[in-house]
Coordinates of N, CA, C and O in Angstrom, one line a residue:
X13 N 114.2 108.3 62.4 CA 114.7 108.9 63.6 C 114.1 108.1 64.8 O 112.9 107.9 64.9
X14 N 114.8 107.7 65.5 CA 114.5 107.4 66.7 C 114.3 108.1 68.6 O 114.9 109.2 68.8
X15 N 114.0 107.8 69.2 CA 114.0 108.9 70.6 C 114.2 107.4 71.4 O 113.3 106.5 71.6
X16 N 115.6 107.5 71.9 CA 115.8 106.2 73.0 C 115.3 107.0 74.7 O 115.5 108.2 75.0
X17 N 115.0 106.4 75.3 CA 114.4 107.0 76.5 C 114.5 106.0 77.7 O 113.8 105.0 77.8
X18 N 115.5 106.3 78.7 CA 115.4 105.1 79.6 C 114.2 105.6 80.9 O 113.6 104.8 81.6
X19 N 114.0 107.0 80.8 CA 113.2 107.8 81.6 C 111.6 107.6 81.2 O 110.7 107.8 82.0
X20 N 111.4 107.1 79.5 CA 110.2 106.9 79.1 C 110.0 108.0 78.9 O 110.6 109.0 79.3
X21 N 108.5 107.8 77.6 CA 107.8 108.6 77.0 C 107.7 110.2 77.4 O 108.2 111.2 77.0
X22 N 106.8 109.7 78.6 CA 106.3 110.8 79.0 C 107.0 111.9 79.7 O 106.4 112.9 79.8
X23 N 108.0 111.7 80.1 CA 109.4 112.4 80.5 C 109.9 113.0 79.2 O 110.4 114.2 79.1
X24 N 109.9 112.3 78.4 CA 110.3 113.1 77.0 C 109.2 113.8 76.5 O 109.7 114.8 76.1
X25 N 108.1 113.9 76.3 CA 107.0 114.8 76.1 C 107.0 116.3 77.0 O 106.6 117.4 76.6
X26 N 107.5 116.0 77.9 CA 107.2 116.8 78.9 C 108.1 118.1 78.6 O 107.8 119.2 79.0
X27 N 109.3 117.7 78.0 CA 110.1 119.0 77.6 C 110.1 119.4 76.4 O 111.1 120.1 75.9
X28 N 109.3 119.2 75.8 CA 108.9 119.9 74.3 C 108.7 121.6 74.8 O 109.1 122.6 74.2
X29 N 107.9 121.6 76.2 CA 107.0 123.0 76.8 C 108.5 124.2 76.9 O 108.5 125.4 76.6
X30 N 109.4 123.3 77.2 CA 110.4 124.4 77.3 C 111.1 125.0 76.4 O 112.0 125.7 76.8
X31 N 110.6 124.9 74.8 CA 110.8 125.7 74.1 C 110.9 126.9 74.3 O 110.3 127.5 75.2
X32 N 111.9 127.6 73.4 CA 111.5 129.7 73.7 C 110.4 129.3 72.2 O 110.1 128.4 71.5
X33 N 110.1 130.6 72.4 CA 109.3 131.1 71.0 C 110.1 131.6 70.4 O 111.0 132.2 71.0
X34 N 110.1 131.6 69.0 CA 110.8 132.3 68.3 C 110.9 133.7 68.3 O 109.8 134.2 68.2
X35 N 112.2 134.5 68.4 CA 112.3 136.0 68.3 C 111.2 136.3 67.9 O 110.8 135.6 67.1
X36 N 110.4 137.4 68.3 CA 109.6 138.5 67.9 C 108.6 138.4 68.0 O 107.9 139.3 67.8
X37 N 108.0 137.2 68.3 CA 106.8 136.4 68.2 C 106.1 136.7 69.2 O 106.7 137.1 70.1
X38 N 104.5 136.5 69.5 CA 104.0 137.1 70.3 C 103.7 135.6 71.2 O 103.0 134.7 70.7
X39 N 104.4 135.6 73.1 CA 103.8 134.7 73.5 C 103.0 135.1 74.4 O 103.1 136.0 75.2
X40 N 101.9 134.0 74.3 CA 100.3 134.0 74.7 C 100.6 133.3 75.9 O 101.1 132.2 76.0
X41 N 100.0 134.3 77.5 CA 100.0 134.0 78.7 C 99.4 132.4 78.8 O 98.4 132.2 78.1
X42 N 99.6 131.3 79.5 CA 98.8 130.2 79.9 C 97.4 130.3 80.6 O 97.1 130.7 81.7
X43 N 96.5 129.8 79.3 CA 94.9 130.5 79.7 C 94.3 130.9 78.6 O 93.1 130.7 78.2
X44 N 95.4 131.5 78.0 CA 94.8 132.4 76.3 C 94.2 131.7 75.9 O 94.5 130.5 76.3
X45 N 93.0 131.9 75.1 CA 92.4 130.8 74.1 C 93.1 131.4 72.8 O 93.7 132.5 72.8
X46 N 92.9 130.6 71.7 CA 93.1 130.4 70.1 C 91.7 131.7 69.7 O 90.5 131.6 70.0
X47 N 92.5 132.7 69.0 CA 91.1 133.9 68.5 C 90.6 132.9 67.3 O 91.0 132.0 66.5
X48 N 89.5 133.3 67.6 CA 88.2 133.1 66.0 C 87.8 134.0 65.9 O 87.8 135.0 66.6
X49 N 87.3 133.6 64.4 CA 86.9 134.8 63.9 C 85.0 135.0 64.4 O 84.3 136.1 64.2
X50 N 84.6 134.0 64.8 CA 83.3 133.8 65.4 C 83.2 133.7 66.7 O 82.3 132.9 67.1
X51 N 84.0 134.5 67.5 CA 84.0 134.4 69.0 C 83.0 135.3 69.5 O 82.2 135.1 70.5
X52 N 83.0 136.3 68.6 CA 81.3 137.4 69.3 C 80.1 136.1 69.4 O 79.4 135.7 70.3
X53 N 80.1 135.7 67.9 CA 79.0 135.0 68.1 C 78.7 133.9 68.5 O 77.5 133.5 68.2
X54 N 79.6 133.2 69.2 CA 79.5 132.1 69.4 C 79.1 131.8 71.2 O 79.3 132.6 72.1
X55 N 78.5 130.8 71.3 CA 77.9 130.1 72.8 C 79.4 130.1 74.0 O 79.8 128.9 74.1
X56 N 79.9 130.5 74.5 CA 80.4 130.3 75.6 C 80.9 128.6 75.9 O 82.1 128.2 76.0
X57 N 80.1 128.2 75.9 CA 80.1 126.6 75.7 C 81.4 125.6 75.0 O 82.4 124.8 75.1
X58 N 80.4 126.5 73.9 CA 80.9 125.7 72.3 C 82.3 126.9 72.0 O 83.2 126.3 71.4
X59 N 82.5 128.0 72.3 CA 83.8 128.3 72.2 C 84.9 127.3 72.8 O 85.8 126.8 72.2
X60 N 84.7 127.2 74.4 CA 85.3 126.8 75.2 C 86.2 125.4 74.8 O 87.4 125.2 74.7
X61 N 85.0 124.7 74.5 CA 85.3 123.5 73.7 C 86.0 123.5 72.3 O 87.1 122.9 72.3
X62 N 85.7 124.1 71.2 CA 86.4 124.4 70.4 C 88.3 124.7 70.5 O 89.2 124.2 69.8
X63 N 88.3 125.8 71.7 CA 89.5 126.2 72.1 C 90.7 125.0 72.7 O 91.8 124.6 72.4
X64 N 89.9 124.7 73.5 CA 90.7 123.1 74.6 C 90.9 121.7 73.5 O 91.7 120.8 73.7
X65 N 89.7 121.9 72.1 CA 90.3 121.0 71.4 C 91.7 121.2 70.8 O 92.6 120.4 70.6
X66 N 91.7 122.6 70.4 CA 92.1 123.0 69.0 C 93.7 122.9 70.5 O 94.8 122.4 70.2
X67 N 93.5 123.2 71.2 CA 94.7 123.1 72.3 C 95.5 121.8 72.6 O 96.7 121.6 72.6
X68 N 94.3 120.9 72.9 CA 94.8 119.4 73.3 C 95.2 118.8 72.1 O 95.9 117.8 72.2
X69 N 94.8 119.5 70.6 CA 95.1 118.6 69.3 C 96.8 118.8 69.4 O 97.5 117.8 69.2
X70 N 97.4 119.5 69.7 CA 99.1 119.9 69.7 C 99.8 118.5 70.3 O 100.5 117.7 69.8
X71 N 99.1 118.6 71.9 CA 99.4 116.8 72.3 C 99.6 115.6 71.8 O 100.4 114.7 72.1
X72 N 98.2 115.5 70.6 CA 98.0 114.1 69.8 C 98.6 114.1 68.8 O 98.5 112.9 68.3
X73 N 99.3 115.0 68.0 CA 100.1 115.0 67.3 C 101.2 115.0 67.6 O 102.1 114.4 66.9
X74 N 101.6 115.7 68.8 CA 103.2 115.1 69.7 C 102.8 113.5 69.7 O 103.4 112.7 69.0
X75 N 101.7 113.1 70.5 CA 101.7 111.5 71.1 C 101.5 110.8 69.8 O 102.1 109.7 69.8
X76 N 100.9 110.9 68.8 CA 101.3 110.2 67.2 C 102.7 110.3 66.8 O 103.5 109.3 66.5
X77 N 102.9 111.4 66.7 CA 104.7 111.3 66.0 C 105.9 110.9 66.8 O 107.1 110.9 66.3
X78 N 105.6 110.5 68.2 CA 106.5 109.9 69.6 C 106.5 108.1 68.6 O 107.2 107.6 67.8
X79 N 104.9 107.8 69.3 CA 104.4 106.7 68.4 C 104.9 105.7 67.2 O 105.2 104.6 66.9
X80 N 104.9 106.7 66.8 CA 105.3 106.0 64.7 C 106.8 106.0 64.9 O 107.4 105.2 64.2
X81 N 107.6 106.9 65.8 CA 109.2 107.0 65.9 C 109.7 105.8 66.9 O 110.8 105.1 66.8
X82 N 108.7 105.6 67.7 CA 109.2 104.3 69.0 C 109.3 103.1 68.6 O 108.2 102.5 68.8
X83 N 109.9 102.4 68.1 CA 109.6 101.5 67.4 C 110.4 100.1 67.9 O 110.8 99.2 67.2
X84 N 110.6 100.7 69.9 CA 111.0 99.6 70.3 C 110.4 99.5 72.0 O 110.8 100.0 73.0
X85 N 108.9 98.3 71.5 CA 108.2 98.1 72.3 C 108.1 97.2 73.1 O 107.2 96.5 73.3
X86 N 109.2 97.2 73.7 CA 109.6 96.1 74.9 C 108.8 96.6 76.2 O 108.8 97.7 76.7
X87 N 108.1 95.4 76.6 CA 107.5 95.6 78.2 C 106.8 96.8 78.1 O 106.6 97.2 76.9
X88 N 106.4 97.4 79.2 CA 105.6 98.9 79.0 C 105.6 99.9 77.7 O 106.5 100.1 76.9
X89 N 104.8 100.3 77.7 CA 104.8 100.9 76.9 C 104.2 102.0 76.4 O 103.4 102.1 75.5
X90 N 105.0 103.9 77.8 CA 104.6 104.6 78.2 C 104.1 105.7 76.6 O 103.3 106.5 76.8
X91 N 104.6 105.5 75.3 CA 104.0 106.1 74.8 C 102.9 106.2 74.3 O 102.2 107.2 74.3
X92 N 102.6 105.0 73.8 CA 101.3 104.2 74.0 C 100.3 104.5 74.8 O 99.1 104.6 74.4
X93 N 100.8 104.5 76.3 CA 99.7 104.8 77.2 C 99.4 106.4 76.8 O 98.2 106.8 77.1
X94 N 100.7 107.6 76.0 CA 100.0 108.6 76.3 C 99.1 108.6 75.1 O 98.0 109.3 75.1
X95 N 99.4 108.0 74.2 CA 98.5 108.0 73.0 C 96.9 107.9 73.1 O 96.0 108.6 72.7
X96 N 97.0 106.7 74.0 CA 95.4 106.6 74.3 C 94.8 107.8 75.0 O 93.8 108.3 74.6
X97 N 95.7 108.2 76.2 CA 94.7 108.9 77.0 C 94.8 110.3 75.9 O 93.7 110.9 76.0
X98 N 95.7 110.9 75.1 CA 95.3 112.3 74.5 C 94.2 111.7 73.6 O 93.3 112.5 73.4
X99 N 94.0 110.6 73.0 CA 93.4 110.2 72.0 C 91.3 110.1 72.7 O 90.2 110.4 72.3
X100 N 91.9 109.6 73.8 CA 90.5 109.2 74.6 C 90.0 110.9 75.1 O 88.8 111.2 75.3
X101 N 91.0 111.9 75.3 CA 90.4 113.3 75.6 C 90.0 114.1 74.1 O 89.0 114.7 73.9
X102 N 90.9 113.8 73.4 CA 90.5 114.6 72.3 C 88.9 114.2 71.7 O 88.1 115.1 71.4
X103 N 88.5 112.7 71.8 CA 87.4 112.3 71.3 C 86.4 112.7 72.1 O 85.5 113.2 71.4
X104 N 86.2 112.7 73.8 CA 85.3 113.2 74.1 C 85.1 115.0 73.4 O 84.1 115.4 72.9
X105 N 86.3 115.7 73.5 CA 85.9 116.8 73.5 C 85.2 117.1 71.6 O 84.6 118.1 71.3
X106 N 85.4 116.3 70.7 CA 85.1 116.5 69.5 C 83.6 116.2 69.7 O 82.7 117.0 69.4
X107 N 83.6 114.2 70.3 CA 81.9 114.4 70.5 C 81.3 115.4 70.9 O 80.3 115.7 70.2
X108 N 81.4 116.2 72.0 CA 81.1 117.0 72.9 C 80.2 117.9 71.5 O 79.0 118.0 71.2
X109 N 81.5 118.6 71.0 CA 81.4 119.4 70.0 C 80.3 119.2 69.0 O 79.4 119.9 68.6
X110 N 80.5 117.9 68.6 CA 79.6 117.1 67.0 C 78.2 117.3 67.9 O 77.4 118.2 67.8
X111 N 78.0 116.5 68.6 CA 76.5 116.3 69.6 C 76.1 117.2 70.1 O 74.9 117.1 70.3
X112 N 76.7 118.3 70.6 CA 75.9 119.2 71.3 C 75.8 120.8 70.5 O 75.1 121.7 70.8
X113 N 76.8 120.7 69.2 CA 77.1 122.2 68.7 C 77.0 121.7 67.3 O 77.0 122.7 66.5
X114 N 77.0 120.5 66.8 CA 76.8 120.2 65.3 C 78.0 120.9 64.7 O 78.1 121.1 63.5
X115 N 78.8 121.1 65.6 CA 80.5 121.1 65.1 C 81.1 120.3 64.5 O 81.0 119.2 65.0
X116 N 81.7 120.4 63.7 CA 82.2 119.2 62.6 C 83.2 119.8 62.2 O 83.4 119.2 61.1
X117 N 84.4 120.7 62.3 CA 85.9 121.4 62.3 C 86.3 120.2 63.0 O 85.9 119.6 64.0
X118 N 87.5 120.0 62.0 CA 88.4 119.1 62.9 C 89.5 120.0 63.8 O 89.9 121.1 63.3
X119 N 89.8 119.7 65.1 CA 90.7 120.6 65.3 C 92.0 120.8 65.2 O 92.7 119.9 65.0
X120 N 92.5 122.0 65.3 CA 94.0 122.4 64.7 C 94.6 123.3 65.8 O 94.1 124.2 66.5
X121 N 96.0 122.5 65.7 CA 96.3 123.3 67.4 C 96.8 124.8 66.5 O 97.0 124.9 65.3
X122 N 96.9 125.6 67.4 CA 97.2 126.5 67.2 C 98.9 126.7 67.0 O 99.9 126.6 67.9
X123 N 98.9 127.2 65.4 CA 100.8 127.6 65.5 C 101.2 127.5 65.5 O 101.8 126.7 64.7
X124 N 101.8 128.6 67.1 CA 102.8 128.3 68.0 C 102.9 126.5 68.7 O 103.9 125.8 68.7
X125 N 101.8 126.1 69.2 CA 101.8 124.5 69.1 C 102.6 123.8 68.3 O 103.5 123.1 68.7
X126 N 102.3 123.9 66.9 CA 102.3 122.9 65.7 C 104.1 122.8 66.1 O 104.7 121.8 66.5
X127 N 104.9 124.3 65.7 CA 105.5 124.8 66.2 C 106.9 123.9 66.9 O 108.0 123.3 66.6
X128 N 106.0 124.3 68.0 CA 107.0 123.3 69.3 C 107.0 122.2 68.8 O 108.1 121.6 68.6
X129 N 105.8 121.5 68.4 CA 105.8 120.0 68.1 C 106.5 119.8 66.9 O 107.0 118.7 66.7
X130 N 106.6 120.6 66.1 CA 107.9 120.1 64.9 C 109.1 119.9 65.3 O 109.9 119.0 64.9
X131 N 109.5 121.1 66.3 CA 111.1 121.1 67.0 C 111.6 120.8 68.0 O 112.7 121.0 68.4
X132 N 110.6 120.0 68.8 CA 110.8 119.1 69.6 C 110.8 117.3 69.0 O 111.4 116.3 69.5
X133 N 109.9 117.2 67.8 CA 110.0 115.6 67.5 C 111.8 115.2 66.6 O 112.3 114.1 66.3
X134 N 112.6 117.1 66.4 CA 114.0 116.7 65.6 C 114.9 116.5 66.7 O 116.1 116.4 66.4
X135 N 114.2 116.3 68.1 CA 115.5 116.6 69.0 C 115.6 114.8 69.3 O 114.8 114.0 68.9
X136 N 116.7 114.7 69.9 CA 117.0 112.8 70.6 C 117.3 113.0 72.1 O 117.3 114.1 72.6
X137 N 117.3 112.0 72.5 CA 117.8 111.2 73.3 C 117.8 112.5 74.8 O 116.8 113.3 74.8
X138 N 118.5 112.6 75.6 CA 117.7 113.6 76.9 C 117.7 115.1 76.7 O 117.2 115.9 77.5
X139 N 118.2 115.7 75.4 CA 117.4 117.1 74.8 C 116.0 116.7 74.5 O 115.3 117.5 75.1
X140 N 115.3 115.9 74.0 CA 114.1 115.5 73.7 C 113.5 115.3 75.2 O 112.5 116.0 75.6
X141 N 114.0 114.6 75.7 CA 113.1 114.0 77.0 C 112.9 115.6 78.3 O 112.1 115.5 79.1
X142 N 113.8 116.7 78.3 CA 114.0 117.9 78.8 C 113.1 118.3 77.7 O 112.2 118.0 78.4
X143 N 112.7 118.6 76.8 CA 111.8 119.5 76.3 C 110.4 119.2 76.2 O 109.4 120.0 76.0
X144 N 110.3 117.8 76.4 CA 108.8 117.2 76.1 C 108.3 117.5 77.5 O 107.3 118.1 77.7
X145 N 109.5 116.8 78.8 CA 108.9 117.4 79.9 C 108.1 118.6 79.9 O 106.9 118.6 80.0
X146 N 109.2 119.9 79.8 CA 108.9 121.1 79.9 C 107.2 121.4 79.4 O 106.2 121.8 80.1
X147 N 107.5 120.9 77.7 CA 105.9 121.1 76.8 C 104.7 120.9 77.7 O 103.8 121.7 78.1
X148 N 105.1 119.3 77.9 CA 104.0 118.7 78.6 C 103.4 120.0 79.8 O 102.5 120.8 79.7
X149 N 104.4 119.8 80.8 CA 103.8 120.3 81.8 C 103.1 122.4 81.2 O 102.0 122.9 81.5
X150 N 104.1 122.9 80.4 CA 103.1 124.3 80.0 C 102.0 123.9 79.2 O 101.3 124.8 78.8
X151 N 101.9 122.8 79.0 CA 100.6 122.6 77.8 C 99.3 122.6 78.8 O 98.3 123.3 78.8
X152 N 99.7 121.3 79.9 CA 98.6 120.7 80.7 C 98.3 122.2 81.9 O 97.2 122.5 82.5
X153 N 99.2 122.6 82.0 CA 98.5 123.9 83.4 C 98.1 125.2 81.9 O 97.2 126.1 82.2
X154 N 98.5 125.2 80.9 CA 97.8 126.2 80.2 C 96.1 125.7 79.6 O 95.2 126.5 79.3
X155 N 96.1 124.6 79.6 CA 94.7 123.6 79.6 C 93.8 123.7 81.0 O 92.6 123.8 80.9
X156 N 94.5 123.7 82.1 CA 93.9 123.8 83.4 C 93.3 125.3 83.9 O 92.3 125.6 84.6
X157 N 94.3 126.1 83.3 CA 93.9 127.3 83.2 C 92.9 127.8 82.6 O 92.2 128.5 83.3
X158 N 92.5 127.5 81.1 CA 91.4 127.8 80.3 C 90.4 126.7 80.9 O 89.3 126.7 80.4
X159 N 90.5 126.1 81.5 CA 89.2 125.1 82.4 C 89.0 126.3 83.8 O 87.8 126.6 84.0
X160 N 89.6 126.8 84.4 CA 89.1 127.9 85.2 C 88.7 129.1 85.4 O 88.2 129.9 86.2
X161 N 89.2 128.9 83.7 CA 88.8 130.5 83.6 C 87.3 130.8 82.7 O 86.6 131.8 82.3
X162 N 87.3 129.5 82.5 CA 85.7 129.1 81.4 C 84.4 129.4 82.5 O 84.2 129.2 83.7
X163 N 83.5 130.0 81.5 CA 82.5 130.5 82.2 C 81.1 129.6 81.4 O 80.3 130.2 80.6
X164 N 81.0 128.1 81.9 CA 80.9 127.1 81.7 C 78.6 127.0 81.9 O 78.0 126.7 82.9
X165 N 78.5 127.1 81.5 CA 76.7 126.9 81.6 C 76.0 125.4 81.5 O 75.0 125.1 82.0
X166 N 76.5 124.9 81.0 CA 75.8 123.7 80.5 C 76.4 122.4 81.3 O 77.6 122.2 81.2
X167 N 75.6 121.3 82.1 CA 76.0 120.6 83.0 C 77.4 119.7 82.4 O 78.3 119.3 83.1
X168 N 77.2 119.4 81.1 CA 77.7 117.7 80.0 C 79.0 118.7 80.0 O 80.1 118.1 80.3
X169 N 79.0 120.1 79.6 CA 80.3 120.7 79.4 C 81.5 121.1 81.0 O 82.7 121.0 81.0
X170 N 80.8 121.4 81.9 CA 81.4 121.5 83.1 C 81.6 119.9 83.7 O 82.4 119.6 84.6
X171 N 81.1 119.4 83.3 CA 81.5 117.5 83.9 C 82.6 117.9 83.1 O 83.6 118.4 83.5
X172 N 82.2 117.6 81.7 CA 83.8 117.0 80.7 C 84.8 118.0 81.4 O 85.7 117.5 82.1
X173 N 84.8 118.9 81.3 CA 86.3 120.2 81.7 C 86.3 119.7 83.3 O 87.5 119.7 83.7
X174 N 85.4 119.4 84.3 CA 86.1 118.7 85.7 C 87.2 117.8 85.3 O 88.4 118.0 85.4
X175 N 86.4 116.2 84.5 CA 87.2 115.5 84.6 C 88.5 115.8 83.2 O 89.0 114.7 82.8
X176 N 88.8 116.4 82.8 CA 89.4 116.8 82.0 C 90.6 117.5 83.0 O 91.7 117.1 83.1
X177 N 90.0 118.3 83.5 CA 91.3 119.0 84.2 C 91.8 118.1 85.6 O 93.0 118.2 86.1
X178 N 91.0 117.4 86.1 CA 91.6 116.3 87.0 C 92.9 115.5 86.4 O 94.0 115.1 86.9
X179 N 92.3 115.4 84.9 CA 93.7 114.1 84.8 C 94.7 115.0 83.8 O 95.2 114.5 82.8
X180 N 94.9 116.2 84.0 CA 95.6 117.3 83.9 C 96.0 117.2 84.9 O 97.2 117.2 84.5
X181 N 96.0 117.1 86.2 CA 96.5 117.5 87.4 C 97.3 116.2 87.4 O 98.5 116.4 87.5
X182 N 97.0 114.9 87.5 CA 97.3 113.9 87.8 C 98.5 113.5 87.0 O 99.5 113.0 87.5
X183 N 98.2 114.0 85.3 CA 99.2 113.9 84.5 C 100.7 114.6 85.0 O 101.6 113.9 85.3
X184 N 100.8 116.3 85.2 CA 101.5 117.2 85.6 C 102.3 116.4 86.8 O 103.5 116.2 86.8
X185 N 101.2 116.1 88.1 CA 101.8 115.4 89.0 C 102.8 114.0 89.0 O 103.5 113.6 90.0
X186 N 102.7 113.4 87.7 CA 103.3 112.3 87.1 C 104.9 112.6 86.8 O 105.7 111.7 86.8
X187 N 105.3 114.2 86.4 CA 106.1 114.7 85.5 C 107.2 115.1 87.0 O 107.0 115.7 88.0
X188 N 108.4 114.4 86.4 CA 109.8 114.7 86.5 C 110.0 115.9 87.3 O 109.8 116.8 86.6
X189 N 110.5 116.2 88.4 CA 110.0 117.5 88.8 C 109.1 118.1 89.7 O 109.1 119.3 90.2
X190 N 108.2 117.3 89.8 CA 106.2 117.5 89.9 C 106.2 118.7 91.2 O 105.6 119.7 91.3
X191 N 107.4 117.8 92.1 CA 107.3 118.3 93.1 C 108.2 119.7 93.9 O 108.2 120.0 95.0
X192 N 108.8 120.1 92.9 CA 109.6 121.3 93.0 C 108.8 122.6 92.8 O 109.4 123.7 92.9

């Protein structure tokens, strides 16, 4: 399968967000974190992080399976770029995890994520690029959200979530729309 895009990648990412949920299903306001079963006991910190991984992993598995489907790399090459940047966010937030929490879970988006990202990678051509929009943009302000609403203690974790939600903002402001 292929996804032709004259709008590029990331215009087609961006509408995956506009999925419904499936009948009956319970959807989670933008902000919600992913429940664990270790959330009493866990640091504030290292939840926080845990959650924004297990969040941002939904992206990298959209931006891998965009990737392996594009398989016509003329001139630019906007999927690519998003590959790196979810790839370059997911890693800080794992090191974060490994080095400071001796966390070693790989992360798993939650779901409803996995979800969207299955039934958004069967659509083509501008149904795909209208839904990846959409994704994108409810993914990155529901990420921006749980970055504001985090009650953040430790210096290395409030840097990472500033610059984390900056190029959240910058990304969003990139998207089709931005300004409506």
């Amino acid at each position: 399968m292929t996804h032709h895009s004259t709008a590029g990648w990331i215009v087609t990412l961006s509408a995956l967000f506009s999925f419904a949920a499936p009948a009956g299903a319970q959807i989670r306001q933008p902000g919600n974190t992913v429940p664990h079963t270790h959330s009493v006991r866990m640091d504030p910190d290292h939840h926080f992080l845990r959650d924004l991984a297990d969040h941002n992993e939904a992206m990298v598995r959209l931006a891998h399976s965009a990737m392996q489907m594009n398989r016509m790399h003329l001139g630019s090459d906007p999927a690519g770029a998003v590959d790196i940047a979810e790839d370059s966010r997911q890693a800080a937030l794992v090191s974060l995890l490994r080095t400071r929490f001796s966390d070693v879970r790989d992360p798993s988006p939650p779901a409803r994520l996995s979800q969207q990202v299955d039934s958004l990678m069967l659509l083509e051509g501008e149904n795909y690029e209208t839904a990846l929009t959409a994704f994108t943009r409810r993914h990155h302000t529901a990420a921006i959200e749980m970055i504001d609403h985090a009650k953040l203690r430790r210096p290395e974790v409030r840097s990472l979530a500033k610059r984390l939600r900056s190029q959240y903002v910058k990304e969003i402001g990139t998207l089709p729309g931005a300004g409506q």
